CSV table of C-alpha atoms and ligand atoms in Angstrom, one decimal:
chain,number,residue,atom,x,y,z
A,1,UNK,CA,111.1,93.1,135.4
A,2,UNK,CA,113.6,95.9,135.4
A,3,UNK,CA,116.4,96.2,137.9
A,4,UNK,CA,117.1,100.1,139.4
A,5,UNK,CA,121.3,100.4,139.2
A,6,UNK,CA,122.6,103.5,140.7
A,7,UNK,CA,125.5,104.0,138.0
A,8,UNK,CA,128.4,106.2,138.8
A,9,UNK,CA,130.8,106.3,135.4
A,10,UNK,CA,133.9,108.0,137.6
A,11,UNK,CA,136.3,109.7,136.2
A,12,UNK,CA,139.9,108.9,134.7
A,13,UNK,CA,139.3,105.6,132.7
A,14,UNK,CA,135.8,105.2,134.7
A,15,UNK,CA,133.3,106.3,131.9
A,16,UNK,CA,135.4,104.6,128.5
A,17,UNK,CA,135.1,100.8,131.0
A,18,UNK,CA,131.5,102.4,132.4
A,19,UNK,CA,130.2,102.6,128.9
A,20,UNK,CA,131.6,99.8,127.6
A,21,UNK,CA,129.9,97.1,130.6
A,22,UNK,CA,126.4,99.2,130.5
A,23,UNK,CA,126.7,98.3,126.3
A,24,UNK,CA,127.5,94.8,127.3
A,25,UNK,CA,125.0,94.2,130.2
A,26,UNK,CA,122.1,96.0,128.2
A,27,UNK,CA,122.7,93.2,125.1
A,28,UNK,CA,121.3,90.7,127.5
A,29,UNK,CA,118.0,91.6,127.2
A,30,UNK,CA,118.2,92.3,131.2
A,31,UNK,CA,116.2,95.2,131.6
A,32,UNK,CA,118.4,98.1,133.6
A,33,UNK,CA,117.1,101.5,134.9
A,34,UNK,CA,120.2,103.5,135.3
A,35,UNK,CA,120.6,105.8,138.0
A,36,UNK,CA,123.1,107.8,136.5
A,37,UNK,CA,125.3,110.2,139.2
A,38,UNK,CA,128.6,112.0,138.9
A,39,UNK,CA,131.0,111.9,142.3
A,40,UNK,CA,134.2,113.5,143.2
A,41,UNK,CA,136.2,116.4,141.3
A,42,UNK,CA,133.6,116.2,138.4
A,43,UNK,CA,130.9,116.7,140.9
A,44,UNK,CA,132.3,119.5,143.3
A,45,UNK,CA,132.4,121.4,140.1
A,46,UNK,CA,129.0,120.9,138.9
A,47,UNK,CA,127.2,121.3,142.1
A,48,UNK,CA,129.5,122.3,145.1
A,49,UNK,CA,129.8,118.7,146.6
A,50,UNK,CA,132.2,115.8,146.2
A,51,UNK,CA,129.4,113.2,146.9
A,52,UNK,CA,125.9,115.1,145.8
A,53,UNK,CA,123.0,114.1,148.2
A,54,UNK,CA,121.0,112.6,145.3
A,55,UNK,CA,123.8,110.1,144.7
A,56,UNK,CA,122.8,108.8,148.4
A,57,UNK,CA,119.5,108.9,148.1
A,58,UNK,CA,119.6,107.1,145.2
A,59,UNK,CA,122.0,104.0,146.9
A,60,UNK,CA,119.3,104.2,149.6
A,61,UNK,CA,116.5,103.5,146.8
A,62,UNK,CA,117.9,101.1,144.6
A,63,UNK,CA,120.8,99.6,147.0
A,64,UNK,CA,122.7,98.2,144.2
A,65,UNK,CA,125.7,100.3,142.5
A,66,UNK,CA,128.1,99.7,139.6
A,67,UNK,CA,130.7,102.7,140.1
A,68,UNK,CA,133.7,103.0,137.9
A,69,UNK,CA,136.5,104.5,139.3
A,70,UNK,CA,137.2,107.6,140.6
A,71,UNK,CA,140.4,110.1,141.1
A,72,UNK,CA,141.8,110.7,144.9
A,73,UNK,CA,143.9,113.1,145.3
A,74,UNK,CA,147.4,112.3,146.5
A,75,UNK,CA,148.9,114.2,149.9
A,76,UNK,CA,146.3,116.9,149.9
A,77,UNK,CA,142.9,117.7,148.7
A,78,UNK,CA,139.4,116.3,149.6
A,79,UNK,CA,139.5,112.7,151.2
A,80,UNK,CA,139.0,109.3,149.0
A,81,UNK,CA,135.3,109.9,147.6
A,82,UNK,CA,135.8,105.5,147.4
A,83,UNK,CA,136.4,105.2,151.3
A,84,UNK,CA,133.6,107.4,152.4
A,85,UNK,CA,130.7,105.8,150.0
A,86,UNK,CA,132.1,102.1,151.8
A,87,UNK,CA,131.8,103.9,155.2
A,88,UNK,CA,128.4,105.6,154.4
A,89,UNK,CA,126.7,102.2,153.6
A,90,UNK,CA,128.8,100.6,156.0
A,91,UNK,CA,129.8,98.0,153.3
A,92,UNK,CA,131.9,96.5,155.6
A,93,UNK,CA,133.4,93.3,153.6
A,94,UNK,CA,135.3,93.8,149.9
A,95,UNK,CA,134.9,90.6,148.4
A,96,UNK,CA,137.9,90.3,145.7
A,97,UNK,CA,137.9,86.7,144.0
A,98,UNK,CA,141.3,86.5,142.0
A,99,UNK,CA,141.0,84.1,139.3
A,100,UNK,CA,142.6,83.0,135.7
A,101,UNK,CA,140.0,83.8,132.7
A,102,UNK,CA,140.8,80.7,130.6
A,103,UNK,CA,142.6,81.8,127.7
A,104,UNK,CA,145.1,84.3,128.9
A,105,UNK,CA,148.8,83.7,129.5
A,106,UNK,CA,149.8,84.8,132.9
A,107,UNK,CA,152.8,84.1,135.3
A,108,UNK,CA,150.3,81.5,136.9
A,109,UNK,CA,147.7,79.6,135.6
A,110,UNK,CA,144.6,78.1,137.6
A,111,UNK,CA,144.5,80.8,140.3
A,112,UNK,CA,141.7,80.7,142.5
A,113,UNK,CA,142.6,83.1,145.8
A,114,UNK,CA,139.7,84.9,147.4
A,115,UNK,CA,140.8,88.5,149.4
A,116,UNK,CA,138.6,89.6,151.9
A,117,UNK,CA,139.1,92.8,152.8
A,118,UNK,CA,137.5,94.8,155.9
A,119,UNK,CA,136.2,98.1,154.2
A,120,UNK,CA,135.5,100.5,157.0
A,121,UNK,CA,138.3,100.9,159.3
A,122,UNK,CA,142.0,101.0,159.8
A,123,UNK,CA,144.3,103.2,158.5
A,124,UNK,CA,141.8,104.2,156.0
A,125,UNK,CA,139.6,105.9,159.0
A,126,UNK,CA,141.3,109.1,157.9
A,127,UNK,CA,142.0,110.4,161.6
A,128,UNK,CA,145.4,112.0,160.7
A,129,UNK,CA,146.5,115.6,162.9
A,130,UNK,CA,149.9,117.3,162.8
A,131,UNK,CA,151.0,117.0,166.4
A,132,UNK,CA,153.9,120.0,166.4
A,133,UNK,CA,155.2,120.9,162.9
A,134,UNK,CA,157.1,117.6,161.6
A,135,UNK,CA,155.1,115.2,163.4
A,136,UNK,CA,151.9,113.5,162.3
A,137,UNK,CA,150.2,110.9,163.9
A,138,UNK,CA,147.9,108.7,161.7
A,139,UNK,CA,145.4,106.8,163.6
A,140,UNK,CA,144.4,103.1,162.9
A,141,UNK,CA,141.4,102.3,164.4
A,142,UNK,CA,140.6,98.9,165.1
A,143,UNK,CA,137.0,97.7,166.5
A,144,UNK,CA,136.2,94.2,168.1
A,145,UNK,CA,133.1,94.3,166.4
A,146,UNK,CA,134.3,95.2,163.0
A,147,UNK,CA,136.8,92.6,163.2
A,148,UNK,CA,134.8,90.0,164.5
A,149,UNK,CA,131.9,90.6,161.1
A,150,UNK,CA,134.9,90.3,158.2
A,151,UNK,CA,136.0,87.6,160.1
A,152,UNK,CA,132.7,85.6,160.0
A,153,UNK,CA,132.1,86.9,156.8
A,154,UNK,CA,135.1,85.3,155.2
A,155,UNK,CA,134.0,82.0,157.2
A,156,UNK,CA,130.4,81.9,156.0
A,157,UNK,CA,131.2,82.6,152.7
A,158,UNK,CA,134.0,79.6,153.2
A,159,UNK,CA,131.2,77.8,154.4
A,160,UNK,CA,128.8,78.2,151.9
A,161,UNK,CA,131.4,77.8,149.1
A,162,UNK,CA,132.9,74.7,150.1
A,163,UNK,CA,136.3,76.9,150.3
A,164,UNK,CA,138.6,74.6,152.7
A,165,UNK,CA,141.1,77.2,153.8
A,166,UNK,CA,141.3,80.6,155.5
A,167,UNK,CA,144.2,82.8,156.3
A,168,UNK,CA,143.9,85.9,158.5
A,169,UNK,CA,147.1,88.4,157.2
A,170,UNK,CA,148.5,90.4,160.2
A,171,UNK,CA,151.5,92.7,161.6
A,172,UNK,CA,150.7,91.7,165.8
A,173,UNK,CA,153.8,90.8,166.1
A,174,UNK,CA,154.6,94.6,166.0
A,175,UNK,CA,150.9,96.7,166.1
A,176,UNK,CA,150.4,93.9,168.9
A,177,UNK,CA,146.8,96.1,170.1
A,178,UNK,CA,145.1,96.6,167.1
A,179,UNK,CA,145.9,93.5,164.9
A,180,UNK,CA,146.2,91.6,167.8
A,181,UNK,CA,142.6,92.3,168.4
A,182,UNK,CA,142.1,91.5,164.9
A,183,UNK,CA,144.2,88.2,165.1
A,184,UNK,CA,141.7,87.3,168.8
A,185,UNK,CA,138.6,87.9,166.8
A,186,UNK,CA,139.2,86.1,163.8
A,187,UNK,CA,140.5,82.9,166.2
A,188,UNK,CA,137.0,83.2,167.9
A,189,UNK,CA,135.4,83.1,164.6
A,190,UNK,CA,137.3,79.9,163.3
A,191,UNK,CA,136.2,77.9,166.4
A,192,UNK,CA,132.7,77.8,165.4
A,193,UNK,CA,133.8,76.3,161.7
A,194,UNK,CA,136.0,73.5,162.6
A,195,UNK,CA,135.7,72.1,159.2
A,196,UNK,CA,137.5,75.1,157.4
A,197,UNK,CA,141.5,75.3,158.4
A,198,UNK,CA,142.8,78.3,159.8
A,199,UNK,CA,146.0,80.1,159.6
A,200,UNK,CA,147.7,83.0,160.5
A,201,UNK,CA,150.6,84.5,158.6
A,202,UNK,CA,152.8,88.3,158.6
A,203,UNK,CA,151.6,90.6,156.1
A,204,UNK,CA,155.5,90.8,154.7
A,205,UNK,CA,155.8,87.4,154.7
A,206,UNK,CA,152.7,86.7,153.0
A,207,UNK,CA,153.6,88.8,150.1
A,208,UNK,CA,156.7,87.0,149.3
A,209,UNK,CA,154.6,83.5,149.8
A,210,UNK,CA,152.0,84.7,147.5
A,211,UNK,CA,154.8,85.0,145.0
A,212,UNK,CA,156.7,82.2,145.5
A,213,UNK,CA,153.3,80.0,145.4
A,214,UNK,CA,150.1,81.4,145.6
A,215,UNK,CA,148.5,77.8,145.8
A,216,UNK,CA,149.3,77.5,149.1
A,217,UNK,CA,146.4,79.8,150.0
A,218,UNK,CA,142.6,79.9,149.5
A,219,UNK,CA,141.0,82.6,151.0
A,220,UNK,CA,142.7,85.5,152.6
A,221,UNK,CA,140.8,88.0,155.7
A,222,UNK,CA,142.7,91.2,156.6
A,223,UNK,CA,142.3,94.9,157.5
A,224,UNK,CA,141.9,97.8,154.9
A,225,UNK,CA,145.1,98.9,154.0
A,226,UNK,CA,147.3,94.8,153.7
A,227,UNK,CA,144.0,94.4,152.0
A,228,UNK,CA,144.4,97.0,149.1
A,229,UNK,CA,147.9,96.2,148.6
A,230,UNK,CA,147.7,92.6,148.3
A,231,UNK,CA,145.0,92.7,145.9
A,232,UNK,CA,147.2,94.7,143.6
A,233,UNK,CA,150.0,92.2,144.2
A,234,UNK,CA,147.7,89.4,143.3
A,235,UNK,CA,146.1,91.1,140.2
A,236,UNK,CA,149.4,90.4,139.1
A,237,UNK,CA,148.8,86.7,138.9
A,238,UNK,CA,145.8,87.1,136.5
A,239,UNK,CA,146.9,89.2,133.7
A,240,UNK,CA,146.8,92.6,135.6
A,241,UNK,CA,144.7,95.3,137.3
A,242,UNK,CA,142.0,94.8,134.2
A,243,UNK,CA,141.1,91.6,135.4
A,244,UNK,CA,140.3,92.0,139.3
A,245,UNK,CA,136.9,92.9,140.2
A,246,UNK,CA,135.3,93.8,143.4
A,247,UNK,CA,132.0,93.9,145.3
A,248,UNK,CA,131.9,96.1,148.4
A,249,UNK,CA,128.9,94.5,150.4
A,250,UNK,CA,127.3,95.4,153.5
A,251,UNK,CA,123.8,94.2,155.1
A,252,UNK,CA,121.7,96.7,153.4
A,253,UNK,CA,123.7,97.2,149.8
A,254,UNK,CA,126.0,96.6,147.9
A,255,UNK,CA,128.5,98.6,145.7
A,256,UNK,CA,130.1,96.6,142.5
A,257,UNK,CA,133.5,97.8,141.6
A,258,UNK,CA,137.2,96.7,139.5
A,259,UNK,CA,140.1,96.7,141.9
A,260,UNK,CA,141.7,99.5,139.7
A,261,UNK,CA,141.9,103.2,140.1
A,262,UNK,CA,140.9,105.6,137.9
A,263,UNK,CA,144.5,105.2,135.5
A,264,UNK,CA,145.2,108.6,134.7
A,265,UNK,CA,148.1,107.3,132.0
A,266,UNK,CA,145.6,106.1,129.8
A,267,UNK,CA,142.2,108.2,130.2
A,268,UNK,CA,140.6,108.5,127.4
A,269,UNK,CA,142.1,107.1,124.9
A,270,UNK,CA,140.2,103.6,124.4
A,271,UNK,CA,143.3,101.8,125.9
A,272,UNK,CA,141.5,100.1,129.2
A,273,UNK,CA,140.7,97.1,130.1
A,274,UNK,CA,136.9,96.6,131.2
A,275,UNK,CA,137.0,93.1,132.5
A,276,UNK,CA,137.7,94.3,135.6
A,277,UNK,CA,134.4,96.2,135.9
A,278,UNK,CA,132.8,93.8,133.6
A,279,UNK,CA,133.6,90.8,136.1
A,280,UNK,CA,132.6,93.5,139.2
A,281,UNK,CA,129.8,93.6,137.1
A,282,UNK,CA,128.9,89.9,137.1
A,283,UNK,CA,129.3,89.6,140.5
A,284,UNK,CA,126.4,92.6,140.8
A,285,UNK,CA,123.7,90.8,137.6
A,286,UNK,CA,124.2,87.2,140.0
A,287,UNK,CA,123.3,89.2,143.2
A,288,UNK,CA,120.6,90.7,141.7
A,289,UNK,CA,119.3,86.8,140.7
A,290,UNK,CA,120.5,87.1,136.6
A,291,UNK,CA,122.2,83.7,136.5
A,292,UNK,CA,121.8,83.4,133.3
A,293,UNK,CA,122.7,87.2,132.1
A,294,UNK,CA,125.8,86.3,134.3
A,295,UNK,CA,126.5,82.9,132.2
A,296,UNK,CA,125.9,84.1,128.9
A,297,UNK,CA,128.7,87.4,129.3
A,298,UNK,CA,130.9,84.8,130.9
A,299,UNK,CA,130.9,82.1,128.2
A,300,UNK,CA,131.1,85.4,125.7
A,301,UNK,CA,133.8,87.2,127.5
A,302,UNK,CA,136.1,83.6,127.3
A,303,UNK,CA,135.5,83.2,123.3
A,304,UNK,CA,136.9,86.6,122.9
A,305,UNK,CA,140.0,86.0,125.2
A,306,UNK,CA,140.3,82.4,123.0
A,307,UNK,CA,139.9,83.7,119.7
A,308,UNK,CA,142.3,86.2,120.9
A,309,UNK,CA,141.4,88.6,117.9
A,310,UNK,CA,140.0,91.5,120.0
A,311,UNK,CA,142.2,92.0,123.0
A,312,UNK,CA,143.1,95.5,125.1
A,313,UNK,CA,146.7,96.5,125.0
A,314,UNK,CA,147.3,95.3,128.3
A,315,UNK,CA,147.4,91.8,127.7
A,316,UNK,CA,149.1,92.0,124.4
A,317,UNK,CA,146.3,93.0,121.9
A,318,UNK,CA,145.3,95.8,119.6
A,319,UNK,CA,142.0,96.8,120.6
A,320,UNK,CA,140.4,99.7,122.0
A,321,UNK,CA,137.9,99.5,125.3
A,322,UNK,CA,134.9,99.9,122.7
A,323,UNK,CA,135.9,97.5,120.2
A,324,UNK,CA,136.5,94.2,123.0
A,325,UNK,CA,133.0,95.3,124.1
A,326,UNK,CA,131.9,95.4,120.3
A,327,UNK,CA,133.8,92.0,120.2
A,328,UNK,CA,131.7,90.7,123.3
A,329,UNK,CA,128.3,91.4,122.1
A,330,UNK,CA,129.3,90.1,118.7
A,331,UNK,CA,129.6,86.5,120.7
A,332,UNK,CA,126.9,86.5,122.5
A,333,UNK,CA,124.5,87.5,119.6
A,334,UNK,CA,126.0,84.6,117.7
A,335,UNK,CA,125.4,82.3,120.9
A,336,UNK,CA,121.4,83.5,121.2
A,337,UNK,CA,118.9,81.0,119.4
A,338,UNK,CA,117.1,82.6,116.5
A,339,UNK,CA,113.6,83.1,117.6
A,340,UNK,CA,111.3,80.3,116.2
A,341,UNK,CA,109.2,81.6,113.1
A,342,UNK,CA,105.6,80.7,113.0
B,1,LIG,P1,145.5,102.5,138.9
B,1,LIG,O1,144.9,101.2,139.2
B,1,LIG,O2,144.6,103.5,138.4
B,1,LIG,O3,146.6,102.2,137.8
B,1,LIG,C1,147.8,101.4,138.0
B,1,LIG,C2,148.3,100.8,136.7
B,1,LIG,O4,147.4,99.9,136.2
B,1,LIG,C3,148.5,101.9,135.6
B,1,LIG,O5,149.6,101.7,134.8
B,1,LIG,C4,147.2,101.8,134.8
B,1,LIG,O6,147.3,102.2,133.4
B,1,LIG,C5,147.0,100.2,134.9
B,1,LIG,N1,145.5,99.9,134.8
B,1,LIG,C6,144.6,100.1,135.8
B,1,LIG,N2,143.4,99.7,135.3
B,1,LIG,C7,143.6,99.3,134.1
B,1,LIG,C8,142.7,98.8,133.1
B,1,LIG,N3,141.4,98.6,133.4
B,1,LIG,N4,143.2,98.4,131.9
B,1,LIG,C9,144.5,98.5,131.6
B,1,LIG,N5,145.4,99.0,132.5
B,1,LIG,C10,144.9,99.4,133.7
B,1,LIG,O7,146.3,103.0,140.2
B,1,LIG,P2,147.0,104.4,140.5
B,1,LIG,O8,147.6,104.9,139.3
B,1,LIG,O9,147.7,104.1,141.7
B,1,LIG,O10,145.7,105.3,140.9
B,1,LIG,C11,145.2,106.3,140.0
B,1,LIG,C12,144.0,106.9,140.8
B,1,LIG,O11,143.0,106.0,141.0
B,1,LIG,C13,144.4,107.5,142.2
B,1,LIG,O12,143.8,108.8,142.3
B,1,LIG,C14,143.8,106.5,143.1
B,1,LIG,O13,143.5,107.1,144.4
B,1,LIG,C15,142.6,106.1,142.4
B,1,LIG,N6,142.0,104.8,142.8
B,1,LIG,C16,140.7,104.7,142.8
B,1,LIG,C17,140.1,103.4,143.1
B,1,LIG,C18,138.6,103.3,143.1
B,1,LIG,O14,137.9,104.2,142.6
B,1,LIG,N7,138.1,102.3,143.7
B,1,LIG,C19,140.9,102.3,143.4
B,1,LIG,C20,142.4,102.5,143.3
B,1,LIG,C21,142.9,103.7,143.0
């Protein structure tokens, strides 16, 4: 059987860390059909559009995505190309698992933090008008409803983890409507899962208790925008931004991403990181029912950060983005059983 991907390489650093996972996930013997689809600046100049209709269409068909990432434009120019594919699939929940790769020296070891972040609204709704020249109002838009379906995600997925502790992150005690709605909802939620402990901290505060300890939490819930800022914070914990992945999941589909952004500082020159996407993409081979694809990259990926022979710059090493994928395969060829001869 052969699984339809919709594949969007990106831009920036997207296609060296793109290349790299497809090489890697193809040496499992996993049969891929790539749907292969260019978005943002790249694609406006090829065909007029930021997001080209056959990139939708082919999300509708195959409803799994690995994307890489891709360039927005800062104070100016077309709107985050990321934002509106979450909003178009309404993949309302960004599941970010923040954990240690064995292996790697970081200023923590043994994290295990989960960020949920709600994907589709907020600040990040992108309602911003210039009142009277010097004054902009920025709306954040907050919906019971969306609130109410990251909060029971976070709690079902508590559930079904055995995860024993959940956090919703807030500012009510100043934006008292909107993450005070947040803050009701999520305390609605918790009721119905007595055996998981709730908490509620300040957005502020929780960044300088996350640094001080992360321990202290287990899973975090939030809106869009403490979301995306703490998950940056936390990559911190684990080596850096090429170790976070990400799976933006709604009911329908699901889009597998790193945390990163498209790091324009070293595009294309075989310095990045792909365990980000690589780890984005394990999340993507287990929901698509490869367990053991999933187990034979992982056991792979942690021989090459013990041997410690092949590592990116980032952490320390000397090799390029093609040559830790090189490095990968290399293990798990040597972990596959010769065939039996007859
Ligand atoms: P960034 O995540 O691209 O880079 C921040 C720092 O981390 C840079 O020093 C970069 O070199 C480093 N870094 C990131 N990924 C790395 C990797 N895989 N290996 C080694 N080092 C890595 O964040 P920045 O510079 O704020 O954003 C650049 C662009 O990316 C912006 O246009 C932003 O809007 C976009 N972006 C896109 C995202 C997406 O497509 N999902 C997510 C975040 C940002």
């Amino acid at each position: 059987m052969s699984h339809k991907v919709t594949l969007i390489p990106g831009d920036g650093i997207g296609p060296e860390v793109t290349q790299a996972v497809v090489r890697i996930l193809e040496a499992t013997g996993v049969k891929f059909e790539w749907e292969t689809f260019a978005v943002g600046a790249d694609a406006y100049q090829k065909y007029g559009e930021y997001i080209p209709q056959d990139v939708i269409e082919s999300i509708e068909r195959t409803r799994v995505a690995l994307k890489g990432p891709v360039t927005t434009p800062v104070g100016g120019g077309f709107p985050s190309i990321n934002v509106a594919l979450r909003k178009k699939f309404d993949l309302y929940a960004n599941f970010r698992p923040i954990r240690n790769l064995p292996h790697i020296p970081t200023r923590y070891p043994d994290v295990d933090l989960i960020i949920i972040r709600e994907n589709t609204e907020g600040l990040y709704s992108g309602l911003e008008h210039e009142v009277v020249p010097g004054v902009v109002e920025s709306l954040k838009i907050m919906t019971e409803k969306a609130c109410t379906r990251i909060a029971r995600f976070a709690f079902e997925y508590a559930r079904k983890n055995s995860r024993k502790k959940i956090h919703a992150i807030h500012k009510a005690n100043i934006m008292k409507l909107s993450d005070g709605l947040f803050l009701r909802c999520a305390r609605e939620v918790a009721k119905q899962y007595p055996e998981i402990t709730y908490g509620e901290h300040i957005v502020d505060n929780t960044c300088m208790q996350l640094v001080m300890n992360p321990y202290q939490y287990d899973m975090l819930v939030m809106e869009n925008l403490y979301g995306d800022i703490l998950s940056d914070l936390c990559a911190a914990f684990v080596g850096g931004l090429g170790f976070v992945p990400s799976a933006n999941l709604g009911d329908n589909c699901a889009i597998f991403e790193a945390v990163h952004g498209s790091a324009p500082d070293i595009a294309g020159k075989n310095l990045a990181n792909p365990t980000a996407l690589l780890r984005s993409a394990l999340l993507m081979v287990r929901h698509l029912g490869e367990h053991d694809a999933s187990t034979q990259i992982r056991n792979a990926l942690e021989r090459v950060y013990r041997h410690r022979e092949k590592l990116t710059r980032d952490i320390g090493g000397q090799a390029g983005t093609a040559e830790f994928a090189d490095a990968i395969i290399e293990e798990m060829q040597k972990a596959t059983p010769e065939p039996a001869r007859t």
